[in-house]
CSV table of C-alpha atoms in Angstrom, one decimal:
chain,number,residue,atom,x,y,z
A,1352,MET,CA,-73.4,25.5,-14.0
A,1353,HIS,CA,-70.8,27.9,-15.1
A,1354,ALA,CA,-67.2,26.9,-15.6
A,1355,ALA,CA,-64.7,28.5,-13.1
A,1356,LEU,CA,-63.1,31.5,-14.6
A,1357,PRO,CA,-59.3,31.8,-14.5
A,1358,PRO,CA,-58.0,34.4,-12.1
A,1359,ALA,CA,-57.6,37.8,-13.4
A,1360,PRO,CA,-54.0,38.7,-14.5
A,1361,ARG,CA,-53.6,41.3,-11.8
A,1362,HIS,CA,-54.5,38.8,-9.1
A,1363,ALA,CA,-51.9,36.4,-10.4
A,1364,ALA,CA,-49.2,39.2,-10.3
A,1365,ALA,CA,-50.1,40.0,-6.7
A,1366,ASN,CA,-49.7,36.4,-5.7
A,1367,ALA,CA,-46.3,36.2,-7.4
A,1368,VAL,CA,-45.2,39.3,-5.5
A,1369,SER,CA,-46.4,37.8,-2.2
A,1370,ARG,CA,-44.4,34.7,-2.8
A,1371,ARG,CA,-41.3,36.6,-3.7
A,1372,ALA,CA,-41.5,39.0,-0.7
A,1373,PRO,CA,-40.6,36.6,2.1
A,1374,ARG,CA,-37.5,35.4,0.1
A,1375,ALA,CA,-36.4,39.0,-0.3
A,1376,VAL,CA,-36.8,39.7,3.4
A,1377,LEU,CA,-34.9,36.5,4.3
A,1378,LEU,CA,-32.1,37.4,2.0
A,1379,ALA,CA,-31.9,40.9,3.5
A,1380,VAL,CA,-31.8,39.4,7.1
A,1381,LEU,CA,-29.1,37.0,6.1
A,1382,LEU,CA,-27.0,39.8,4.5
A,1383,ALA,CA,-27.4,41.9,7.6
A,1384,LEU,CA,-26.4,39.0,9.9
A,1385,THR,CA,-23.4,38.3,7.8
A,1386,ALA,CA,-22.3,41.9,7.9
A,1387,GLN,CA,-22.8,42.0,11.7
A,1388,LEU,CA,-20.6,38.8,12.1
A,1389,LEU,CA,-17.9,40.2,9.9
A,1390,TRP,CA,-17.9,43.5,11.8
A,1391,GLN,CA,-17.6,41.8,15.1
A,1392,ALA,CA,-14.8,39.6,13.8
A,1393,SER,CA,-12.9,42.6,12.6
A,1394,ARG,CA,-13.0,44.3,16.0
A,1395,PRO,CA,-9.9,43.8,18.3
A,1396,PRO,CA,-10.5,41.4,21.3
A,1397,VAL,CA,-11.6,43.0,24.5
A,1398,GLN,CA,-8.7,43.2,26.9
A,1399,ALA,CA,-9.3,42.6,30.6
A,1400,ARG,CA,-8.0,45.4,32.7
A,1401,ALA,CA,-6.9,45.2,36.3
A,1402,GLN,CA,-8.6,47.5,38.7
A,1403,ASP,CA,-6.7,49.2,41.4
A,1404,LEU,CA,-7.5,48.4,45.0
A,1405,PRO,CA,-9.6,51.4,46.3
A,1406,PRO,CA,-8.5,53.4,49.3
A,1407,ALA,CA,-9.5,51.8,52.6
A,1408,PRO,CA,-12.7,53.5,54.0
A,1409,ALA,CA,-12.6,55.4,57.3
A,1410,LEU,CA,-12.9,53.2,60.4
A,1411,ALA,CA,-16.1,55.1,61.4
A,1412,THR,CA,-17.7,54.2,58.1
A,1413,LEU,CA,-16.9,50.5,58.6
A,1414,GLN,CA,-18.1,50.6,62.2
A,1415,LEU,CA,-21.5,51.9,61.0
A,1416,ALA,CA,-21.6,49.2,58.2
A,1417,ALA,CA,-20.8,46.5,60.8
A,1418,LEU,CA,-24.3,46.8,62.3
A,1419,GLY,CA,-23.0,45.8,65.7
A,1420,ASP,CA,-20.9,42.8,64.5
A,1421,PRO,CA,-17.4,44.2,63.7
A,1422,VAL,CA,-15.8,40.7,63.8
A,1423,ALA,CA,-18.0,39.4,61.0
A,1424,LEU,CA,-17.2,42.5,58.9
A,1425,SER,CA,-13.5,42.2,59.6
A,1426,LYS,CA,-13.6,38.7,58.2
A,1427,ALA,CA,-15.5,39.8,55.1
A,1428,THR,CA,-13.2,42.7,54.6
A,1429,MET,CA,-10.2,40.4,54.8
A,1430,LEU,CA,-11.7,38.1,52.2
A,1431,TYR,CA,-12.3,41.1,49.9
A,1432,VAL,CA,-8.7,42.3,50.2
A,1433,GLN,CA,-7.1,38.9,49.8
A,1434,GLY,CA,-9.2,38.1,46.8
A,1435,PHE,CA,-8.5,41.3,45.0
A,1436,ASP,CA,-5.6,39.8,43.1
A,1437,GLU,CA,-8.0,37.6,41.2
A,1438,GLN,CA,-10.3,39.7,39.0
A,1439,ALA,CA,-12.6,38.7,36.1
A,1440,GLY,CA,-10.4,37.5,33.3
A,1441,ILE,CA,-7.1,38.6,34.9
A,1442,SER,CA,-4.7,37.7,37.7
A,1443,ILE,CA,-2.7,40.4,39.4
A,1444,ALA,CA,0.8,39.6,40.8
A,1445,TRP,CA,1.2,40.7,44.4
A,1446,ARG,CA,4.3,42.7,43.5
A,1447,ASP,CA,2.2,44.8,41.1
A,1448,MET,CA,-0.3,45.8,43.8
A,1449,ASP,CA,-0.2,49.0,45.8
A,1450,TYR,CA,1.2,47.8,49.2
A,1451,ARG,CA,0.4,51.0,51.0
A,1452,LYS,CA,-3.3,50.5,50.2
A,1453,ILE,CA,-3.1,46.9,51.2
A,1454,ILE,CA,-1.6,47.9,54.6
A,1455,ALA,CA,-4.4,50.5,55.1
A,1456,TRP,CA,-7.0,47.8,54.5
A,1457,LEU,CA,-5.2,45.4,56.9
A,1458,GLN,CA,-5.1,48.1,59.5
A,1459,ARG,CA,-8.9,48.5,59.2
A,1460,VAL,CA,-9.4,44.8,59.6
A,1461,LEU,CA,-7.3,44.8,62.8
A,1462,ASP,CA,-9.1,47.9,64.1
A,1463,LEU,CA,-12.4,46.0,63.6
A,1464,ASP,CA,-11.2,42.9,65.4
A,1465,PRO,CA,-8.0,43.6,67.5
A,1466,ARG,CA,-7.9,40.0,68.6
A,1467,GLY,CA,-7.8,38.7,65.1
A,1468,GLN,CA,-4.5,37.3,63.9
A,1469,TYR,CA,-5.1,36.8,60.2
A,1470,PRO,CA,-4.1,40.2,58.9
A,1471,LEU,CA,-0.7,40.0,60.5
A,1472,LEU,CA,-0.3,36.4,59.2
A,1473,ALA,CA,-1.1,37.6,55.7
A,1474,ALA,CA,1.3,40.5,56.1
A,1475,SER,CA,4.3,38.5,57.3
A,1476,GLU,CA,3.8,35.2,55.4
A,1477,VAL,CA,1.9,36.1,52.3
A,1478,TYR,CA,2.5,39.7,51.2
A,1479,GLY,CA,5.8,39.7,52.9
A,1480,ALA,CA,7.0,36.8,50.9
A,1481,VAL,CA,7.2,38.8,47.6
A,1482,THR,CA,10.6,39.1,45.9
A,1483,ASP,CA,10.4,42.9,45.9
A,1484,PRO,CA,12.5,43.9,48.9
A,1485,ALA,CA,10.8,47.3,49.2
A,1486,HIS,CA,7.3,45.7,49.4
A,1487,ALA,CA,8.5,43.1,51.8
A,1488,ARG,CA,9.9,45.8,54.1
A,1489,LEU,CA,6.7,47.7,54.1
A,1490,MET,CA,4.8,44.6,55.3
A,1491,LEU,CA,7.4,43.7,57.9
A,1492,ASP,CA,7.4,47.2,59.3
A,1493,PHE,CA,3.6,47.0,59.5
A,1494,VAL,CA,3.8,43.8,61.6
A,1495,TYR,CA,6.4,45.4,63.8
A,1496,ALA,CA,4.2,48.5,64.3
A,1497,ARG,CA,1.1,46.6,65.3
A,1498,PHE,CA,3.0,44.0,67.4
A,1499,ALA,CA,3.4,46.5,70.3
A,1500,GLU,CA,-0.4,46.7,70.7
A,1501,ASP,CA,-0.6,43.1,71.9
A,1502,PRO,CA,2.9,41.5,72.1
A,1503,ASN,CA,1.9,38.3,73.9
A,1504,HIS,CA,-0.5,37.4,71.1
A,1505,ARG,CA,1.2,38.9,68.1
A,1506,TRP,CA,4.7,37.7,68.7
A,1507,PRO,CA,4.5,34.8,66.2
A,1508,TRP,CA,4.2,37.2,63.2
A,1509,LEU,CA,7.0,39.4,64.4
A,1510,ALA,CA,9.2,36.3,64.8
A,1511,HIS,CA,8.4,35.3,61.3
A,1512,ALA,CA,9.2,38.9,60.2
A,1513,ALA,CA,12.6,38.6,61.9
A,1514,LEU,CA,13.3,35.4,60.0
A,1515,VAL,CA,12.3,37.0,56.7
A,1516,ALA,CA,14.6,39.9,57.4
A,1517,ARG,CA,17.4,37.5,58.3
A,1518,HIS,CA,17.1,35.0,55.5
A,1519,ARG,CA,15.4,36.7,52.6
A,1520,LEU,CA,16.4,40.3,53.0
A,1521,HIS,CA,19.7,39.5,54.6
A,1522,ASP,CA,19.3,42.5,56.8
A,1523,LEU,CA,20.6,41.3,60.2
A,1524,PRO,CA,20.2,44.6,62.0
A,1525,LEU,CA,16.5,44.7,61.0
A,1526,ALA,CA,16.0,41.1,62.1
A,1527,ARG,CA,17.7,41.8,65.4
A,1528,ARG,CA,15.5,44.9,66.0
A,1529,TYR,CA,12.4,42.7,65.6
A,1530,ALA,CA,13.8,39.9,67.8
A,1531,ALA,CA,14.8,42.4,70.5
A,1532,ALA,CA,11.2,43.6,70.6
A,1533,ILE,CA,10.0,40.1,71.2
A,1534,ARG,CA,12.5,39.6,74.0
A,1535,GLN,CA,11.6,42.9,75.7
A,1536,GLN,CA,7.8,43.0,75.2
A,1537,ALA,CA,6.5,39.4,74.7
A,1538,THR,CA,6.9,38.3,78.3
A,1539,GLY,CA,3.8,36.1,78.7
A,1540,ALA,CA,3.9,32.5,79.7
A,1541,ASN,CA,2.7,31.4,76.3
A,1542,VAL,CA,5.8,32.8,74.5
A,1543,PRO,CA,8.2,29.9,73.8
A,1544,PRO,CA,11.9,29.9,74.7
A,1545,TRP,CA,13.1,30.0,71.1
A,1546,ALA,CA,11.2,33.3,70.5
A,1547,ARG,CA,12.9,35.0,73.5
A,1548,GLU,CA,16.3,33.6,72.4
A,1549,LEU,CA,16.0,34.6,68.7
A,1550,GLU,CA,18.0,37.8,69.3
A,1551,ILE,CA,20.9,35.8,70.7
A,1552,PHE,CA,21.3,33.7,67.5
A,1553,ILE,CA,21.0,36.8,65.3
A,1554,ALA,CA,23.7,38.6,67.4
A,1555,GLU,CA,25.9,35.5,66.8
A,1556,ASP,CA,25.2,35.7,63.1
A,1557,MET,CA,26.3,39.4,63.2
A,1558,ASN,CA,29.5,38.2,65.0
A,1559,GLU,CA,28.5,40.3,68.0
A,1560,LEU,CA,29.5,37.6,70.5
A,1561,ASP,CA,29.8,40.1,73.4
A,1562,SER,CA,26.2,41.1,72.8
A,1563,ALA,CA,25.1,37.5,72.6
A,1564,ARG,CA,26.8,36.7,76.0
A,1565,ALA,CA,25.2,39.8,77.5
A,1566,LEU,CA,21.8,38.8,76.2
A,1567,ILE,CA,22.1,35.3,77.6
A,1568,GLY,CA,23.3,36.6,81.0
A,1569,GLY,CA,20.4,39.0,81.1
A,1570,LEU,CA,17.9,36.3,80.4
A,1571,LEU,CA,19.4,34.1,83.1
A,1572,ARG,CA,19.3,36.9,85.7
A,1573,SER,CA,15.8,38.2,84.7
A,1574,GLY,CA,13.9,35.4,86.4
A,1575,GLN,CA,11.7,35.1,83.3
A,1576,ILE,CA,13.1,31.7,82.6
A,1577,THR,CA,12.0,28.9,84.9
A,1578,ASP,CA,12.1,25.9,82.7
A,1579,PRO,CA,15.1,23.7,83.8
A,1580,HIS,CA,15.9,22.6,80.2
A,1581,GLU,CA,15.9,26.2,78.9
A,1582,LEU,CA,18.1,27.3,81.8
A,1583,GLN,CA,20.5,24.4,81.1
A,1584,PHE,CA,20.6,25.2,77.4
A,1585,LEU,CA,21.3,28.9,77.9
A,1586,SER,CA,24.0,28.1,80.5
A,1587,GLU,CA,25.8,25.7,78.2
A,1588,ARG,CA,25.5,28.2,75.3
A,1589,LEU,CA,27.0,30.9,77.5
A,1590,ASP,CA,29.9,28.6,78.5
A,1591,GLN,CA,30.6,27.9,74.8
A,1592,LEU,CA,30.6,31.7,74.0
A,1593,ASN,CA,32.9,32.4,76.9
A,1594,ALA,CA,35.3,29.6,75.9
A,1595,SER,CA,35.5,30.9,72.3
A,1596,HIS,CA,36.1,34.4,73.7
A,1597,LYS,CA,39.2,33.2,75.6
A,1598,ARG,CA,40.8,31.6,72.6
């Protein structure tokens, strides 16, 4: 038998190169990965940017999209609008939002479901509670404008608007205008006495005692009030105002 011959020198060189090649590739990959990490670290952090609320779509468009169920779409639309202040990576203060666009969306929600109350609740108690008086007035006027469409069901939100105008905006004439609308238009049996009498107290705050007496007298003569306790309260209040007028 013949002894095994040692590998030829050129075969040995090829094996050495094949062993060195993976190490060179690995080193190149590591260098590339390191460069990539350093480049990413040197970039400024991505800043989350708030998106503006888009314009409200036309009512006809929403009616087509409702597929015969406008109440369900009105609820989904309301959730969309109310959740717009919370976006990915950022929270938008209500005072920084476009209130005219919000009002347009709330109008669409009411148009889809006129019996729905939540848009007016949100307008008077949520968006109307901002510290920006101009924004608050926009929302209160929106409630006032839509109140006349269904006074006997929408009076609570106008009553709240009157209280906001009285205590937060310190605008007694505006508060009285809202309260007067409730007295004149919300005449249903479900409207509580305090809502009808709200204008009287605002008139007293304005030191318009003659107006307050006239309002009480008008309510007593109108026949709208049948509850004995309410009649007694108003009669006693009228007596107090008359007594103070004579002093």
